[in-house]
Amino acid sequence: MEDGVLKEGFLVKRGHIVPNWKARWFVLRQNTLLYYKLEGGRRVTPPKGRILLDGCTITCPCLEYENRPLLIKLKTRNSTEYFLEACSREERDAWAFEITGAIHAGQPGKVQQLHILKNSFKLPPHISLHRIVDKMHDSSSGIRPCPNMEQGSTYKKTFLGSSLVDWLISSSFAASRLEAVTLASVLMEENYLRPVGARSMGAVRSGDLAEQFLDDSTALYTFAESYKKKISSREEISLSTMELSGTVVKQGYLSKQGHKRKNWKVRRFVLRKDPAFLHYYDPSKEENRPVGGFSLRGSLVSALEDNGVPTGVKGNVQGNLFKVITKDDTHYYIQASSKAERAEWIEAIKKLT
């Protein structure tokens, strides 16, 4: 990482003139957030744009786009709004933490508050649970239950633990994730919410109130009065559903070479186990459906040389490349943003082949 760089990596940004979504390479510095266009796996200089952080406000989580739950919103001093999407909740929160620190860089007390926040939380003594539940049921601004699958079973009218935490924060009922988790646990203890499925049911057996509710994208919950469950047999589940039913092991933005046009595009990769699949998504699209993927059973993965353009790679794309060869001999060429990231992906994939 360059001197003075606090954090860098891919984020998906909404355009200003045309409100489409494009993957950009972002570089966070003390007072500025720069973003670059990528061509051939390399960032194009000068930067495509810059966001001055002095006087900025940050909203995280930002739930203004229903199909994009991992957004950060930045509002500059002159009221220009930027919407940035991360590839995971952990990555979104890491960016939000660093950007907030950069915004308050001239105020050491606020930076220190960020670090001690989780240790200083106490649930407010007087809080109306009825008001929270009423708003949760609101058709326009509340929680929207939908079918979710866990371990081969489809559960109707459920929502993710992490989605409820995001909603509690965005609705100003909680100031931090820890506070939101504790509040969700209280709602569950008072029988407003019910855990659904193995992940969330297992957590309820914990004795610690703050650990009974899972801030997790695989833990399912429902409103107590709408608890319904539909068991689907393995034979009834389509292959695509089976592919996506595995546990997420790793996810992140990587560049991938196309099979037909051989051009390079940024994709959000999701690695799952049981069953072992690697799927990739187009971050510019609204729908959360993979545009491609393959089984890792019998696959081979290896790093490509960093000197020059390796065989099979089109264009002047060099550095941090690796290749996956599937059981049916299809070759996938992928580029990470650093040697360390490449090594992490190769290690994670090898464990599932």
Coordinates of C-alpha atoms in Angstrom, one line a residue:
M1 CA 0.0 0.0 0.0
E2 CA 1.3 3.5 -0.9
D3 CA 2.4 6.0 1.7
G4 CA -0.5 7.9 3.1
V5 CA -3.1 5.4 1.9
L6 CA -5.5 4.4 4.6
K7 CA -7.4 1.8 2.6
E8 CA -7.9 0.8 -1.0
G9 CA -9.9 -1.6 -3.0
F10 CA -13.0 -2.1 -5.2
L11 CA -16.3 -0.5 -4.5
V12 CA -19.3 -0.2 -6.8
K13 CA -20.3 3.5 -7.4
R14 CA -23.6 5.0 -8.6
G15 CA -23.0 7.5 -11.5
H16 CA -24.0 11.1 -11.2
I17 CA -25.2 11.9 -14.7
V18 CA -26.5 8.5 -15.6
P19 CA -27.5 6.6 -12.4
N20 CA -25.9 3.3 -13.4
W21 CA -23.5 1.3 -11.2
K22 CA -19.8 0.8 -12.1
A23 CA -17.0 -0.9 -10.2
R24 CA -14.2 1.5 -9.4
W25 CA -10.9 1.2 -7.6
F26 CA -11.1 3.5 -4.5
V27 CA -8.1 4.9 -2.6
L28 CA -8.7 6.5 0.8
R29 CA -6.3 9.2 2.0
Q30 CA -6.3 11.5 4.9
N31 CA -8.7 14.1 3.4
T32 CA -9.8 12.6 0.1
L33 CA -11.4 9.5 -1.3
L34 CA -10.1 9.0 -4.9
Y35 CA -11.6 6.6 -7.4
Y36 CA -10.1 5.2 -10.7
K37 CA -11.3 3.5 -13.8
L38 CA -9.7 0.1 -14.5
E39 CA -8.6 -1.0 -17.9
G40 CA -6.9 -4.3 -18.5
G41 CA -6.8 -5.0 -14.8
R42 CA -4.8 -1.8 -14.1
R43 CA -6.1 1.5 -12.7
V44 CA -6.1 4.4 -15.2
T45 CA -4.5 7.6 -14.0
P46 CA -5.3 10.4 -13.4
P47 CA -8.2 9.4 -11.1
K48 CA -11.7 9.5 -12.5
G49 CA -12.9 11.6 -9.6
R50 CA -12.3 12.6 -6.0
I51 CA -14.5 13.1 -2.9
L52 CA -13.3 15.7 -0.5
L53 CA -14.0 14.4 3.0
D54 CA -13.8 17.7 4.9
G55 CA -17.4 18.4 6.2
C56 CA -18.7 15.0 4.8
T57 CA -21.4 13.0 6.6
I58 CA -21.6 9.3 6.2
T59 CA -24.6 7.0 6.4
C60 CA -23.9 3.3 7.0
P61 CA -25.9 1.2 6.6
C62 CA -27.8 3.0 3.8
L63 CA -31.0 1.3 2.9
E64 CA -32.2 3.6 0.1
Y65 CA -31.8 0.9 -2.5
E66 CA -33.8 -2.3 -1.7
N67 CA -31.6 -4.5 -3.9
R68 CA -28.3 -3.1 -2.7
P69 CA -28.2 -3.8 1.1
L70 CA -24.4 -3.1 1.4
L71 CA -24.3 0.6 0.7
I72 CA -22.5 3.5 2.2
K73 CA -23.8 7.0 1.5
L74 CA -21.4 10.0 1.6
K75 CA -22.9 13.5 1.6
T76 CA -20.3 16.3 0.9
R77 CA -20.3 19.8 2.4
N78 CA -22.1 21.1 -0.8
S79 CA -24.7 18.3 -0.5
T80 CA -23.4 16.1 -3.3
E81 CA -24.4 12.5 -2.6
Y82 CA -22.2 9.4 -3.4
F83 CA -23.5 5.9 -3.1
L84 CA -20.8 3.2 -2.7
E85 CA -21.5 -0.6 -2.5
A86 CA -19.2 -3.1 -0.9
C87 CA -19.0 -6.8 -1.5
S88 CA -19.8 -7.9 2.0
R89 CA -21.0 -6.5 5.3
E90 CA -17.6 -6.9 6.9
E91 CA -16.0 -5.0 4.0
R92 CA -18.6 -2.3 4.0
D93 CA -18.2 -1.8 7.8
A94 CA -14.4 -1.7 7.4
W95 CA -14.7 1.0 4.7
A96 CA -17.2 3.0 6.8
F97 CA -14.9 2.8 9.8
E98 CA -11.8 4.1 7.9
I99 CA -13.8 6.8 6.1
T100 CA -15.3 8.0 9.4
G101 CA -11.9 8.1 10.9
A102 CA -10.6 10.1 7.9
I103 CA -13.5 12.6 8.1
H104 CA -12.7 13.2 11.8
A105 CA -8.9 13.1 11.4
G106 CA -8.6 16.6 12.8
Q107 CA -10.6 15.6 15.8
P108 CA -8.7 12.9 17.7
G109 CA -11.5 12.5 20.3
K110 CA -14.0 11.3 17.7
V111 CA -11.5 8.8 16.4
Q112 CA -11.0 7.5 19.9
Q113 CA -14.8 7.2 20.4
L114 CA -15.0 4.9 17.4
H115 CA -12.5 2.5 18.9
I116 CA -14.2 2.3 22.4
L117 CA -17.8 2.4 21.1
K118 CA -18.5 -1.3 21.5
N119 CA -17.1 -1.3 25.0
S120 CA -19.2 1.6 26.2
F121 CA -22.7 0.5 25.1
K122 CA -25.6 0.2 27.5
L123 CA -29.2 -0.5 26.4
P124 CA -31.4 2.6 27.1
P125 CA -33.6 1.9 30.2
H126 CA -36.8 3.2 28.6
I127 CA -37.4 2.1 25.0
S128 CA -40.8 1.4 23.4
L129 CA -40.6 -2.1 21.9
H130 CA -44.2 -1.6 20.6
R131 CA -43.1 1.4 18.5
I132 CA -40.2 -0.6 17.0
V133 CA -42.4 -3.5 16.2
D134 CA -45.0 -1.3 14.6
K135 CA -42.4 0.3 12.4
M136 CA -41.0 -3.1 11.5
H137 CA -44.4 -4.0 10.1
D138 CA -44.7 -0.8 8.1
S139 CA -45.3 -1.7 4.4
S140 CA -43.1 1.1 3.0
S141 CA -40.3 1.5 5.5
G142 CA -40.3 -1.8 7.6
I143 CA -38.8 -5.2 7.3
R144 CA -39.8 -7.1 4.3
P145 CA -39.9 -10.9 4.9
C146 CA -39.3 -13.2 2.0
P147 CA -38.6 -16.9 1.3
N148 CA -35.0 -17.9 2.4
M149 CA -33.3 -21.3 2.2
E150 CA -31.1 -23.0 4.8
Q151 CA -29.8 -26.5 4.6
G152 CA -32.3 -27.7 1.9
S153 CA -35.3 -26.2 3.7
T154 CA -37.3 -23.2 2.4
Y155 CA -38.6 -20.9 5.1
K156 CA -41.4 -18.5 4.1
K157 CA -41.6 -14.9 5.4
T158 CA -38.2 -14.7 7.0
F159 CA -35.4 -12.1 7.1
L160 CA -31.7 -12.2 7.7
G161 CA -30.2 -11.4 11.1
S162 CA -27.7 -8.9 9.5
S163 CA -30.6 -7.2 7.6
L164 CA -32.5 -6.6 10.8
V165 CA -29.4 -5.1 12.4
D166 CA -29.0 -2.8 9.4
W167 CA -32.6 -1.7 9.7
L168 CA -32.5 -1.0 13.4
I169 CA -29.5 1.3 12.8
S170 CA -30.9 3.0 9.7
S171 CA -34.2 3.6 11.6
S172 CA -32.3 5.3 14.5
F173 CA -33.3 2.7 17.1
A174 CA -29.7 1.7 17.6
A175 CA -26.4 3.6 17.2
S176 CA -24.1 0.6 16.6
R177 CA -24.2 -3.0 15.5
L178 CA -23.7 -4.2 19.1
E179 CA -26.6 -2.1 20.3
A180 CA -28.8 -3.3 17.5
V181 CA -27.9 -7.0 18.3
T182 CA -28.8 -6.5 21.9
L183 CA -32.1 -4.8 21.0
A184 CA -32.9 -7.6 18.6
S185 CA -32.2 -10.1 21.4
V186 CA -34.7 -8.3 23.6
L187 CA -37.3 -8.3 20.9
M188 CA -36.8 -12.0 20.6
E189 CA -36.9 -12.5 24.3
E190 CA -40.3 -10.6 24.5
N191 CA -41.7 -12.9 21.7
Y192 CA -41.8 -10.3 19.0
L193 CA -39.3 -12.3 16.9
R194 CA -38.6 -16.0 16.5
P195 CA -35.5 -17.8 15.3
V196 CA -35.9 -20.0 12.3
G197 CA -33.5 -22.8 11.2
A198 CA -30.4 -24.4 12.7
R199 CA -28.1 -21.3 12.8
S200 CA -30.4 -19.0 14.7
M201 CA -32.0 -21.7 16.9
G202 CA -28.5 -22.8 18.0
A203 CA -27.6 -19.3 19.1
V204 CA -30.7 -19.0 21.4
R205 CA -29.2 -21.7 23.6
S206 CA -26.4 -19.3 24.5
G207 CA -26.7 -17.8 28.0
D208 CA -25.5 -14.3 27.0
L209 CA -28.3 -12.0 25.9
A210 CA -26.0 -10.2 23.4
E211 CA -25.1 -13.5 21.7
Q212 CA -28.6 -15.0 21.3
F213 CA -29.3 -12.9 18.2
L214 CA -26.9 -13.4 15.3
D215 CA -25.7 -10.5 13.2
D216 CA -25.2 -12.9 10.3
S217 CA -26.3 -13.2 6.7
T218 CA -27.0 -17.0 7.2
A219 CA -29.2 -16.7 10.3
L220 CA -32.9 -16.5 9.7
Y221 CA -35.7 -14.9 11.8
T222 CA -39.4 -14.2 11.4
F223 CA -42.1 -12.2 13.1
A224 CA -43.6 -14.5 15.8
E225 CA -47.1 -14.5 14.4
S226 CA -46.1 -15.4 10.9
Y227 CA -43.9 -18.4 11.6
K228 CA -44.3 -20.8 8.7
K229 CA -42.0 -23.5 7.3
K230 CA -42.0 -25.5 4.1
I231 CA -39.7 -28.4 3.8
S232 CA -38.4 -29.1 0.3
S233 CA -36.9 -32.5 -0.5
R234 CA -33.5 -32.6 -2.1
E235 CA -35.0 -34.0 -5.3
E236 CA -37.4 -31.0 -5.6
I237 CA -34.7 -28.4 -5.4
S238 CA -33.4 -27.2 -8.8
L239 CA -29.7 -27.5 -9.5
S240 CA -29.2 -23.8 -9.4
T241 CA -30.8 -23.6 -6.0
M242 CA -28.6 -26.4 -4.8
E243 CA -25.5 -24.6 -6.0
L244 CA -26.4 -21.5 -4.0
S245 CA -27.5 -23.4 -0.9
G246 CA -23.9 -23.9 0.4
T247 CA -22.3 -21.9 3.2
V248 CA -20.4 -18.8 2.0
V249 CA -16.7 -19.2 2.8
K250 CA -15.3 -16.1 1.1
Q251 CA -16.4 -13.3 -1.2
G252 CA -14.9 -10.3 -2.8
Y253 CA -14.3 -8.3 -6.0
L254 CA -12.0 -9.7 -8.5
S255 CA -11.3 -9.1 -12.2
K256 CA -12.2 -11.9 -14.6
Q257 CA -11.4 -12.5 -18.3
G258 CA -14.4 -13.2 -20.5
H259 CA -14.7 -16.5 -22.4
K260 CA -15.9 -15.1 -25.7
R261 CA -14.7 -11.5 -26.0
K262 CA -11.7 -12.0 -23.7
N263 CA -12.3 -8.6 -22.1
W264 CA -11.7 -8.1 -18.4
K265 CA -14.6 -7.2 -16.1
V266 CA -14.9 -6.7 -12.3
R267 CA -17.1 -9.3 -10.7
R268 CA -18.2 -10.1 -7.2
F269 CA -17.0 -13.7 -6.5
V270 CA -18.7 -15.8 -3.9
L271 CA -17.1 -19.1 -2.7
R272 CA -19.4 -21.7 -1.1
K273 CA -18.9 -25.1 0.4
D274 CA -21.3 -28.0 0.8
P275 CA -21.6 -28.0 -2.1
A276 CA -18.4 -26.5 -3.3
F277 CA -19.1 -23.8 -6.0
L278 CA -17.5 -20.6 -7.1
H279 CA -20.1 -18.1 -8.5
Y280 CA -19.6 -14.6 -9.9
Y281 CA -22.0 -11.7 -10.0
D282 CA -22.2 -8.5 -12.1
P283 CA -22.1 -5.7 -9.6
S284 CA -23.6 -3.2 -12.0
K285 CA -26.9 -5.2 -12.1
E286 CA -29.7 -4.8 -9.6
E287 CA -30.7 -8.5 -9.3
N288 CA -28.7 -10.6 -6.9
R289 CA -28.3 -13.6 -9.3
P290 CA -25.0 -15.0 -10.5
V291 CA -24.0 -14.5 -14.1
G292 CA -21.9 -17.6 -14.0
G293 CA -20.3 -20.2 -11.8
F294 CA -18.9 -23.7 -11.7
S295 CA -18.4 -26.7 -9.4
L296 CA -15.0 -26.9 -7.7
R297 CA -15.1 -30.7 -7.4
G298 CA -12.1 -32.0 -9.4
S299 CA -10.9 -28.5 -10.3
L300 CA -7.3 -27.2 -10.3
V301 CA -6.2 -23.8 -9.1
S302 CA -2.7 -22.2 -9.5
A303 CA -1.0 -18.8 -9.5
L304 CA 0.3 -17.5 -12.8
E305 CA 3.7 -15.9 -13.2
D306 CA 4.0 -12.2 -12.4
N307 CA 6.6 -11.4 -15.1
G308 CA 5.0 -10.5 -18.4
V309 CA 1.6 -11.6 -19.7
P310 CA 1.0 -15.3 -19.1
T311 CA -0.2 -17.7 -21.8
G312 CA -3.9 -17.7 -22.2
V313 CA -4.3 -14.1 -20.9
K314 CA -5.4 -11.5 -23.5
G315 CA -4.4 -7.9 -23.3
N316 CA -1.7 -6.3 -21.3
V317 CA -2.9 -7.7 -18.0
Q318 CA -0.1 -8.6 -15.5
G319 CA 0.4 -9.4 -11.9
N320 CA -1.6 -11.2 -9.2
L321 CA -3.2 -13.5 -11.7
F322 CA -4.5 -17.1 -11.0
K323 CA -6.2 -19.7 -13.1
V324 CA -8.9 -22.2 -12.2
I325 CA -9.3 -25.3 -14.5
T326 CA -12.6 -27.1 -14.0
K327 CA -13.2 -30.8 -14.3
D328 CA -14.5 -30.4 -17.8
D329 CA -11.3 -28.4 -18.8
T330 CA -12.8 -24.9 -18.8
H331 CA -10.1 -22.3 -18.0
Y332 CA -11.0 -19.3 -15.9
Y333 CA -8.4 -16.4 -15.6
I334 CA -8.9 -14.2 -12.6
Q335 CA -6.9 -11.3 -11.2
A336 CA -6.7 -10.2 -7.5
S337 CA -5.7 -6.8 -6.3
S338 CA -2.6 -8.0 -4.5
K339 CA -0.3 -11.0 -4.0
A340 CA -1.7 -11.5 -0.5
E341 CA -5.3 -11.5 -1.8
R342 CA -4.4 -13.9 -4.6
A343 CA -2.8 -16.3 -2.1
E344 CA -5.9 -16.1 0.2
W345 CA -8.2 -17.0 -2.7
I346 CA -6.0 -19.9 -3.9
E347 CA -5.8 -21.3 -0.4
A348 CA -9.6 -21.1 0.1
I349 CA -10.4 -22.7 -3.3
K350 CA -7.8 -25.5 -2.8
K351 CA -9.5 -26.6 0.4
L352 CA -12.7 -27.3 -1.6
T353 CA -11.3 -29.0 -4.6

